[in-house]
Amino acid sequence: MTSWDPELYRAFDDHRSRPFLDLVARIGEPGPGLSRVVDAGCGPGHLTGLLARRWPAATVEAFDSSPDMVAAARAAGVDAAQVDVRDWTPPRDTGVVVTNAVLQWVPEHPEVLRRWTASLAPGAWLAVQVPGNFDAPSHVLTREVAAQPRWRERILLRGTETVLDPLGYADLLATAGADVDAWETTYLQRLDGDDPVLRWVSGTALRPVRDALDDDAYAEFVAELAPRLRAAYPPSADGGTWFPFRRVFAVARTR
């Protein structure tokens, strides 16, 4: 299980929240009797409250596989449970399932989505957002460093096969029995400070590297990666760094 640092993850809260808001904006109203809204992979719980405000009459549930994230969510007032998405099945009265920036960590998630769609009653909504930047320099350079002889026996990183493109999710969910709206967006994010792209990936893409290495080895790995990221993402004239981040979305309503 990948470990998580809720404080580090929330260091770029505005950037991480925007895709969630764009995803939820495309969800319609669930059918009659579907009164449960689920934040599947809630992280530190900082966005779960938005679901409660969107559907004030619903029962809102949240869960995450990370004990650190669950603890942070509970500290924020969210009654989160520790559950793996692979082990969870939507109750029949579920009207909305939101899974935001979660399924890229689950290689078998296409089958999870098929199972969830089959379990949901007609008129329920399933909303998915995953990063689509695994072929971006931030991730390519991380994999290149990890593939060097000194690291490759210790670090396993997935490549571009981690997620599908919008067409892939549209076909998957439509075949499973849903009407689908799928799209992609590339956000041009402004990052500030020293080594901002390194700090960004430290909260997400580098978590498996951090788990695999002790403190000294991780510092050495980062020292190799940092100058490559600086060269790939140079600061602009005003000192900020522009970081393109592609996201893939799918919103489906079960038939």
Rosetta silent file (secondary structure, phi, psi, omega in degrees, C-alpha in Angstrom):
SEQUENCE: MTSWDPELYRAFDDHRSRPFLDLVARIGEPGPGLSRVVDAGCGPGHLTGLLARRWPAATVEAFDSSPDMVAAARAAGVDAAQVDVRDWTPPRDTGVVVTNAVLQWVPEHPEVLRRWTASLAPGAWLAVQVPGNFDAPSHVLTREVAAQPRWRERILLRGTETVLDPLGYADLLATAGADVDAWETTYLQRLDGDDPVLRWVSGTALRPVRDALDDDAYAEFVAELAPRLRAAYPPSADGGTWFPFRRVFAVARTR
SCORE:     score description
SCORE:     0.000 S_00000001
   1 L     0.000  131.624  177.291    0.000    0.000    0.000 S_00000001
   2 L   -70.181  133.848  176.368    1.335    3.442   -0.933 S_00000001
   3 L   -86.030  157.099 -175.554    1.779    5.714    2.080 S_00000001
   4 L  -134.706  148.332  174.681    0.486    9.279    1.998 S_00000001
   5 L  -113.727  100.382 -175.612    1.326   12.586    3.631 S_00000001
   6 H   -57.506  -38.338 -178.735   -1.962   14.543    3.878 S_00000001
   7 H   -66.307  -42.167  177.892   -0.191   17.839    4.602 S_00000001
   8 H   -66.042  -40.066 -179.918    2.115   17.472    1.594 S_00000001
   9 H   -61.199  -38.376 -176.269   -0.808   16.429   -0.602 S_00000001
  10 H   -84.826    1.673  179.697   -2.750   19.552    0.361 S_00000001
  11 H   -61.418  -26.273  178.294    0.194   21.876   -0.319 S_00000001
  12 H  -116.511   49.688 -170.381   -1.289   22.472   -3.787 S_00000001
  13 H   -57.468  -43.976 -177.801   -4.915   22.430   -2.639 S_00000001
  14 H   -61.450  -44.548 -179.175   -6.284   24.848   -5.243 S_00000001
  15 H   -66.375  -37.773 -178.125   -4.749   22.925   -8.140 S_00000001
  16 H   -76.846  -23.555 -178.839   -5.922   19.564   -6.801 S_00000001
  17 H   -80.902  -30.954 -172.692   -9.449   20.838   -6.100 S_00000001
  18 H   -59.245  -46.417  177.465  -10.192   22.298   -9.515 S_00000001
  19 H   -61.477  -34.862  176.946  -10.619   18.967  -11.387 S_00000001
  20 H   -60.241  -45.872 -179.796  -12.921   17.750   -8.592 S_00000001
  21 H   -63.918  -41.604  178.597  -15.134   20.799   -9.044 S_00000001
  22 H   -65.238  -35.676  178.686  -15.206   20.380  -12.816 S_00000001
  23 H   -66.917  -51.133 -175.763  -16.089   16.700  -12.392 S_00000001
  24 H   -65.390  -29.782 -179.781  -18.920   17.246   -9.908 S_00000001
  25 L   -62.738  -21.930 -177.652  -20.374   20.053  -12.034 S_00000001
  26 L   -93.280   -0.098  179.840  -21.241   17.505  -14.745 S_00000001
  27 L   -86.712  132.755  175.850  -23.215   15.199  -12.424 S_00000001
  28 L   -89.592 -168.588 -179.966  -26.999   15.422  -12.640 S_00000001
  29 L   -84.112  134.247  178.548  -29.616   14.553  -10.060 S_00000001
  30 L   -70.114  162.601 -178.745  -29.923   10.863   -9.155 S_00000001
  31 L   -68.081  169.297 -179.348  -33.147    8.958   -9.630 S_00000001
  32 L   -57.814  139.717  177.031  -35.889    8.620   -6.983 S_00000001
  33 L    81.249   -2.511 -179.282  -34.916    6.679   -3.877 S_00000001
  34 L  -100.405   90.287 -166.492  -31.170    6.978   -4.554 S_00000001
  35 L  -109.559    7.407 -177.598  -30.189    8.961   -1.490 S_00000001
  36 E  -107.691  133.188  176.552  -26.572    7.936   -0.847 S_00000001
  37 E  -120.251  129.811 -172.141  -23.565    9.943   -2.100 S_00000001
  38 E  -123.633  129.044  171.861  -20.117    8.351   -1.793 S_00000001
  39 E   -97.878   97.004 -173.334  -16.656    9.917   -1.930 S_00000001
  40 E   -91.202  103.302 -172.399  -14.628    6.843   -2.946 S_00000001
  41 L    90.867   59.665 -169.059  -10.998    7.603   -2.144 S_00000001
  42 L   -76.270  -11.264 -176.629  -11.665   10.758   -0.156 S_00000001
  43 L    60.567 -139.975 -178.838   -8.046   11.535    0.725 S_00000001
  44 L   -76.392    6.108  174.001   -7.831   14.048    3.593 S_00000001
  45 L    78.801    7.345 -174.491  -11.564   14.741    3.259 S_00000001
  46 L   -71.711  -14.306  179.787  -11.167   18.385    2.301 S_00000001
  47 L  -109.238  -10.150 -177.045  -13.555   18.022   -0.658 S_00000001
  48 H   -60.852  -36.770  179.582  -16.144   15.680    0.832 S_00000001
  49 H   -60.751  -27.328  177.383  -18.054   18.592    2.327 S_00000001
  50 H   -65.146  -32.590  177.002  -18.676   19.938   -1.170 S_00000001
  51 H   -69.078  -38.840  178.219  -20.699   16.810   -1.898 S_00000001
  52 H   -64.446  -36.618  178.543  -22.765   17.363    1.237 S_00000001
  53 H   -73.059  -33.032  178.743  -23.499   20.927    0.140 S_00000001
  54 H   -70.276  -38.754 -179.357  -24.403   19.804   -3.387 S_00000001
  55 L  -124.756   75.777 -172.654  -26.790   17.110   -2.089 S_00000001
  56 L   -64.767  -22.986 -179.309  -27.881   18.358    1.369 S_00000001
  57 L   -90.457   -3.726 -175.107  -30.613   15.736    1.794 S_00000001
  58 L   -86.723  159.926  167.445  -28.342   12.811    0.970 S_00000001
  59 E   -86.999  115.367 -176.481  -26.416   10.472    3.223 S_00000001
  60 E  -100.839  125.578  178.535  -22.780   11.270    2.401 S_00000001
  61 E  -118.848  153.893  179.789  -20.170    8.564    2.961 S_00000001
  62 E  -144.124  144.749  174.829  -16.409    8.684    2.491 S_00000001
  63 E  -152.091  160.865  177.597  -13.614    6.148    2.525 S_00000001
  64 E  -154.658  153.707  179.963   -9.949    5.789    1.633 S_00000001
  65 L   -82.943  -17.408 -176.246   -7.421    2.954    1.749 S_00000001
  66 L   -87.338  122.713  176.768   -4.733    5.068    3.430 S_00000001
  67 H   -62.934  -33.190  178.587   -4.860    5.130    7.252 S_00000001
  68 H   -67.075  -41.857  177.780   -3.059    8.492    7.237 S_00000001
  69 H   -66.908  -41.158  178.639   -5.616   10.007    4.882 S_00000001
  70 H   -61.734  -42.239  178.470   -8.505    8.536    6.868 S_00000001
  71 H   -62.351  -41.127  178.968   -7.053   10.003   10.063 S_00000001
  72 H   -66.232  -40.318  178.808   -6.717   13.420    8.406 S_00000001
  73 H   -63.570  -43.365  179.000  -10.295   13.236    7.099 S_00000001
  74 H   -64.309  -38.622  177.376  -11.622   12.328   10.530 S_00000001
  75 H   -63.520  -26.830  178.468   -9.650   15.177   12.070 S_00000001
  76 L   -86.949    2.618  177.249  -11.374   17.461    9.564 S_00000001
  77 L    94.949    8.514  178.673  -14.791   16.238   10.721 S_00000001
  78 L   -96.225  127.552 -179.432  -15.441   13.680    7.981 S_00000001
  79 L   -80.274   71.867 -174.616  -16.657   10.278    9.202 S_00000001
  80 E   -88.333  147.769  176.205  -14.329    8.403    6.846 S_00000001
  81 E  -111.140  154.270  176.180  -13.780    4.647    6.818 S_00000001
  82 E   -93.002  104.802 -176.395  -10.649    2.759    5.821 S_00000001
  83 L  -143.692  141.523  174.917  -11.697    0.717    2.781 S_00000001
  84 L   -88.460  136.735 -179.264   -9.954   -0.247   -0.451 S_00000001
  85 H   -58.687  -27.255 -179.201  -11.901    0.601   -3.622 S_00000001
  86 H   -70.342  -21.042 -177.310  -11.229   -2.944   -4.842 S_00000001
  87 H  -100.919   -3.083 -172.270  -13.165   -4.345   -1.888 S_00000001
  88 L  -100.134  142.213  174.264  -16.104   -1.935   -1.993 S_00000001
  89 L  -128.264  132.621 -178.139  -19.455   -2.405   -3.705 S_00000001
  90 L   -63.993  130.550  169.903  -22.031    0.419   -3.930 S_00000001
  91 L   -59.394  154.977 -172.403  -25.156   -0.175   -1.829 S_00000001
  92 L   -64.688  -23.401 -179.132  -28.262   -0.339   -3.975 S_00000001
  93 L   -89.433   11.125 -179.740  -29.561    3.040   -2.765 S_00000001
  94 E   -72.112  126.775  178.693  -26.403    4.839   -3.944 S_00000001
  95 E  -100.976  -27.496 -177.923  -27.220    7.757   -6.213 S_00000001
  96 E  -142.843  130.280  169.873  -23.737    9.243   -6.757 S_00000001
  97 E  -121.568  122.722  177.247  -20.237    7.763   -6.605 S_00000001
  98 E  -114.456  125.209  175.046  -17.338   10.175   -7.022 S_00000001
  99 E  -128.490  106.347 -169.178  -13.798    8.832   -7.358 S_00000001
 100 E  -112.755  115.307  177.601  -11.340   11.655   -7.861 S_00000001
 101 L    55.963   47.900 -177.794   -7.624   11.023   -8.583 S_00000001
 102 L  -124.268  -48.567 -165.883   -7.784    7.529   -7.101 S_00000001
 103 H   -71.236  -13.158  175.087   -8.083    4.830   -9.747 S_00000001
 104 H   -64.494  -18.202  178.391   -4.666    5.496  -11.320 S_00000001
 105 H   -89.662   -0.949 -175.229   -3.293    3.614   -8.287 S_00000001
 106 L  -120.515   97.278 -175.187   -5.454    0.562   -9.027 S_00000001
 107 L   -56.672  -33.601 -177.969   -4.245   -1.329  -12.129 S_00000001
 108 L   -90.614   21.011 -174.373   -7.407   -3.443  -12.270 S_00000001
 109 H   -64.771  -25.237  173.629   -9.724   -0.450  -11.982 S_00000001
 110 H   -57.091  -39.411  177.111  -11.508   -1.061  -15.321 S_00000001
 111 H   -69.491  -35.603  175.519  -12.976   -4.203  -13.782 S_00000001
 112 H   -60.085  -44.261  179.974  -13.811   -2.253  -10.607 S_00000001
 113 H   -64.786  -39.407  176.699  -15.743    0.275  -12.710 S_00000001
 114 H   -61.505  -42.745 -178.825  -17.640   -2.486  -14.511 S_00000001
 115 H   -66.906  -42.763  178.462  -18.602   -4.026  -11.182 S_00000001
 116 H   -62.193  -44.718 -179.132  -19.694   -0.717   -9.702 S_00000001
 117 H   -60.702  -41.682  178.805  -21.796    0.121  -12.760 S_00000001
 118 H   -66.347  -28.815 -177.462  -23.505   -3.267  -12.601 S_00000001
 119 H   -82.115  -23.994 -176.564  -24.221   -2.779   -8.874 S_00000001
 120 L   -77.482  144.449  176.809  -25.777    0.678   -9.198 S_00000001
 121 L   -73.157  158.335  175.190  -29.513    1.065   -9.712 S_00000001
 122 L   -56.545  138.650  179.741  -30.805    2.798  -12.866 S_00000001
 123 L    92.503    1.118  177.252  -30.517    6.550  -12.589 S_00000001
 124 L   -87.489  159.808 -177.815  -27.348    6.551  -10.465 S_00000001
 125 E  -117.465  138.700  176.030  -24.245    8.539  -11.343 S_00000001
 126 E  -125.922  120.244 -175.269  -20.613    7.428  -11.429 S_00000001
 127 E  -121.162  127.187 -173.081  -17.995   10.175  -11.791 S_00000001
 128 E  -127.599  134.765  170.451  -14.318    9.425  -12.419 S_00000001
 129 E  -136.580  130.112  177.663  -11.270   11.672  -12.707 S_00000001
 130 E  -135.282  149.870  172.809   -7.706   10.407  -13.154 S_00000001
 131 E   -64.203  142.550  177.951   -4.432   12.093  -14.076 S_00000001
 132 L  -120.702   29.758 -173.041   -3.513   11.627  -17.712 S_00000001
 133 L  -110.247   29.390 -175.948    0.053   12.952  -17.581 S_00000001
 134 L   -72.078  -13.334  173.878    2.042    9.732  -17.285 S_00000001
 135 L  -103.178   11.941  176.054    3.888   10.556  -20.518 S_00000001
 136 L   -77.823  158.262 -179.820    4.726   14.098  -19.333 S_00000001
 137 H   -54.579  -35.396 -179.584    8.356   14.974  -18.527 S_00000001
 138 H   -56.453  -40.377 -177.365    7.614   14.936  -14.778 S_00000001
 139 H   -89.263  -37.423  178.826    6.774   11.235  -14.922 S_00000001
 140 H   -61.491  -45.265 -179.410    9.073   10.188  -17.773 S_00000001
 141 H   -66.291  -36.900  176.676   12.104   11.638  -15.992 S_00000001
 142 H   -62.865  -42.653  178.707   11.106    9.982  -12.716 S_00000001
 143 H   -67.469  -35.222  178.727   10.888    6.612  -14.474 S_00000001
 144 H   -63.393  -43.399  177.762   14.249    7.233  -16.193 S_00000001
 145 H   -65.457  -43.341 -179.564   15.973    7.816  -12.867 S_00000001
 146 H   -64.175  -24.272 -178.981   14.217    4.810  -11.314 S_00000001
 147 L   -83.198   -6.202  178.269   15.394    2.630  -14.216 S_00000001
 148 L   -66.737  150.818 -173.820   19.078    3.285  -13.501 S_00000001
 149 L   -51.247  -37.256 -175.577   20.991    0.228  -12.234 S_00000001
 150 L   -71.990  -18.102 -176.339   21.294    1.502   -8.668 S_00000001
 151 L  -113.333  -25.601 -164.807   17.526    1.961   -8.336 S_00000001
 152 L   -65.826  -22.165  176.449   15.738   -0.428  -10.679 S_00000001
 153 L   -82.994   -8.512 -173.835   15.811   -3.414   -8.329 S_00000001
 154 L  -112.745  -19.600 -172.892   14.316   -1.341   -5.536 S_00000001
 155 L  -125.877  130.475  175.156   11.676    0.819   -7.217 S_00000001
 156 L  -119.027  115.798  177.777    8.700   -0.228   -9.325 S_00000001
 157 L  -120.009  138.532  177.248    6.863    2.541  -11.159 S_00000001
 158 L   -80.625  158.239 -178.623    3.986    2.083  -13.574 S_00000001
 159 L  -105.088 -148.826 -174.141    4.036    3.682  -16.997 S_00000001
 160 H   -71.804   -9.379 -179.402    1.492    5.156  -19.371 S_00000001
 161 H   -78.322    0.610 -174.233   -0.676    2.025  -19.225 S_00000001
 162 H   -62.692  -39.880 -176.805   -1.954    3.074  -15.793 S_00000001
 163 L  -127.797  165.699  175.780   -5.085    4.842  -17.072 S_00000001
 164 L   -93.337  168.250  171.385   -7.304    4.872  -20.159 S_00000001
 165 L   -89.398  175.329 -178.049   -8.017    7.802  -22.434 S_00000001
 166 H   -56.469  -39.752  178.533  -11.514    9.369  -22.584 S_00000001
 167 H   -62.661  -39.090  179.188  -12.582    7.019  -25.380 S_00000001
 168 H   -61.207  -44.920  178.402  -11.456    4.036  -23.330 S_00000001
 169 H   -69.997  -36.027  178.174  -13.577    5.056  -20.347 S_00000001
 170 H   -62.316  -46.963  178.713  -16.517    5.954  -22.573 S_00000001
 171 H   -63.091  -43.270 -177.930  -16.480    2.521  -24.222 S_00000001
 172 H   -60.731  -49.841 -174.791  -16.010    0.735  -20.901 S_00000001
 173 H   -74.517  -34.750  176.927  -18.883    2.466  -19.114 S_00000001
 174 H   -65.879  -42.145  178.036  -21.262    2.439  -22.072 S_00000001
 175 H   -65.030  -31.112  179.615  -20.727   -1.297  -22.533 S_00000001
 176 H   -76.201  -11.808  175.319  -21.338   -1.753  -18.796 S_00000001
 177 L   112.759   43.562 -178.635  -24.760   -0.126  -19.134 S_00000001
 178 E  -142.733  155.657  168.905  -24.496    3.659  -18.762 S_00000001
 179 E   -88.985  132.013 -164.897  -24.842    6.872  -20.722 S_00000001
 180 E  -124.388  140.699  168.720  -21.426    8.505  -20.685 S_00000001
 181 E  -120.541  112.374 -177.440  -19.887   11.958  -20.904 S_00000001
 182 E  -127.160  142.764 -178.509  -16.087   11.640  -21.202 S_00000001
 183 E  -160.580  175.584  173.698  -13.476   14.307  -21.875 S_00000001
 184 E  -135.986  152.840  178.457   -9.987   15.507  -21.074 S_00000001
 185 E  -139.043  136.653  171.047   -8.585   18.839  -19.918 S_00000001
 186 E  -106.306  112.566  177.361   -5.028   20.086  -19.690 S_00000001
 187 E   -86.837  131.386  174.738   -4.709   22.585  -16.862 S_00000001
 188 E   -95.304   99.748 -171.791   -1.821   25.027  -17.143 S_00000001
 189 E   -96.005  132.245  175.202   -0.879   25.315  -13.497 S_00000001
 190 E   -90.776  123.078  177.393    1.378   28.024  -12.168 S_00000001
 191 E  -114.611  142.196 -177.242    3.748   26.722   -9.497 S_00000001
 192 L  -122.445  165.770  177.125    5.966   28.974   -7.399 S_00000001
 193 L    93.714 -176.293 -179.817    9.017   28.594   -5.188 S_00000001
 194 L   -78.751  136.724  178.495   12.153   26.497   -5.473 S_00000001
 195 L    45.723   54.047 -173.652   11.859   23.192   -7.350 S_00000001
 196 H   -67.337  -33.574  179.044    8.060   23.508   -7.554 S_00000001
 197 H   -69.918  -38.104  175.261    7.540   20.536   -9.887 S_00000001
 198 H   -60.648  -43.220  178.803    9.602   18.350   -7.592 S_00000001
 199 H   -64.021  -37.911  178.932    7.430   19.455   -4.658 S_00000001
 200 H   -61.859  -52.984 -176.555    4.316   18.712   -6.707 S_00000001
 201 H   -71.356  -19.528  177.554    5.329   15.151   -7.625 S_00000001
 202 H   -63.947  -27.953  179.997    6.608   14.536   -4.103 S_00000001
 203 L   -83.731  -10.325 -176.117    2.998   14.540   -2.941 S_00000001
 204 L  -138.064  -79.866 -171.161    1.812   12.009   -5.519 S_00000001
 205 L   -61.489  -29.618 -178.624    4.037   10.353   -8.136 S_00000001
 206 L   -87.470    0.287 -178.780    7.043   10.025   -5.821 S_00000001
 207 H   -61.258  -42.850  176.807    5.122    8.327   -3.012 S_00000001
 208 H   -63.212  -32.465  176.964    6.059    4.787   -4.217 S_00000001
 209 H   -67.129  -43.699  179.770    9.690    5.897   -4.435 S_00000001
 210 H   -61.398  -38.490 -179.798    9.548    7.292   -0.910 S_00000001
 211 H   -68.258  -30.729 -174.057    8.084    4.029    0.369 S_00000001
 212 H   -82.734  -17.982 -171.154   10.788    1.949   -1.318 S_00000001
 213 L  -121.452  151.598  172.286   13.822    3.866   -0.010 S_00000001
 214 L   -77.685  177.672 -172.654   15.212    4.903    3.340 S_00000001
 215 H   -59.864  -44.881 -177.330   15.790    8.579    4.079 S_00000001
 216 H   -66.907  -44.139 -179.396   19.349    8.747    2.736 S_00000001
 217 H   -65.785  -39.275  178.863   18.586    6.831   -0.444 S_00000001
 218 H   -64.066  -40.253  177.370   15.482    8.912   -1.109 S_00000001
 219 H   -61.351  -37.984  177.815   17.528   12.100   -0.726 S_00000001
 220 H   -67.666  -41.475  178.358   19.999   10.748   -3.285 S_00000001
 221 H   -60.985  -47.712 -179.532   17.204    9.846   -5.688 S_00000001
 222 H   -62.071  -37.641  179.064   15.681   13.310   -5.387 S_00000001
 223 H   -63.514  -30.944  176.102   19.102   14.898   -5.910 S_00000001
 224 H   -76.671  -36.643 -175.893   19.347   13.060   -9.245 S_00000001
 225 H   -77.457  -37.433 -171.349   15.807   13.926  -10.294 S_00000001
 226 H   -54.928  -49.801 -178.541   15.697   17.595   -9.290 S_00000001
 227 H   -65.678  -29.418  176.701   18.042   19.058  -11.953 S_00000001
 228 H   -66.381  -41.257  178.342   16.265   17.089  -14.686 S_00000001
 229 H   -68.125  -36.910  177.628   12.937   18.556  -13.626 S_00000001
 230 H   -61.909  -40.424 -179.670   14.412   22.065  -13.488 S_00000001
 231 H   -69.295  -36.599 -178.447   15.633   21.698  -17.062 S_00000001
 232 H   -75.673  -28.454 -177.419   12.289   20.323  -18.276 S_00000001
 233 L  -129.657   73.297 -179.024   10.253   23.000  -16.475 S_00000001
 234 L   -71.507  151.413  177.716   12.293   26.221  -16.411 S_00000001
 235 L   -69.541  152.674  175.651   10.831   29.233  -14.624 S_00000001
 236 L   -80.779 -179.825 -174.174    9.277   32.003  -16.667 S_00000001
 237 L   -61.125  -29.873 -177.862   10.536   35.584  -16.674 S_00000001
 238 L   -90.948    4.672  175.545    8.516   36.497  -13.574 S_00000001
 239 L    97.708  -14.099  177.371    9.834   33.532  -11.599 S_00000001
 240 L   -80.850  161.084  179.356    6.785   31.275  -11.781 S_00000001
 241 E  -119.767  125.784  178.761    6.831   27.822  -13.364 S_00000001
 242 E   -89.621  127.912 -174.390    4.103   26.686  -15.759 S_00000001
 243 E  -125.972  101.338  177.756    3.175   23.041  -15.327 S_00000001
 244 E   -70.481  131.907 -178.007    0.779   21.492  -17.891 S_00000001
 245 E  -134.095  110.204  179.585   -1.321   18.775  -16.250 S_00000001
 246 E   -84.341  134.986  177.145   -3.649   16.608  -18.340 S_00000001
 247 E  -126.668  146.564 -179.769   -6.690   15.094  -16.607 S_00000001
 248 E  -115.785  133.206 -175.363   -9.163   12.509  -17.896 S_00000001
 249 E  -125.824  148.646  170.263  -12.829   12.621  -16.861 S_00000001
 250 E  -150.045  128.869  175.428  -15.859   10.376  -17.253 S_00000001
 251 E  -122.707  123.979 -173.996  -19.347   10.910  -15.869 S_00000001
 252 E  -127.358  141.313  174.926  -21.836    8.081  -16.407 S_00000001
 253 E  -115.497  123.338 -175.187  -25.548    7.654  -15.617 S_00000001
 254 E   -70.660  145.769 -179.871  -26.704    4.073  -15.304 S_00000001
 255 L   -98.529    0.000    0.000  -29.565    2.840  -17.467 S_00000001
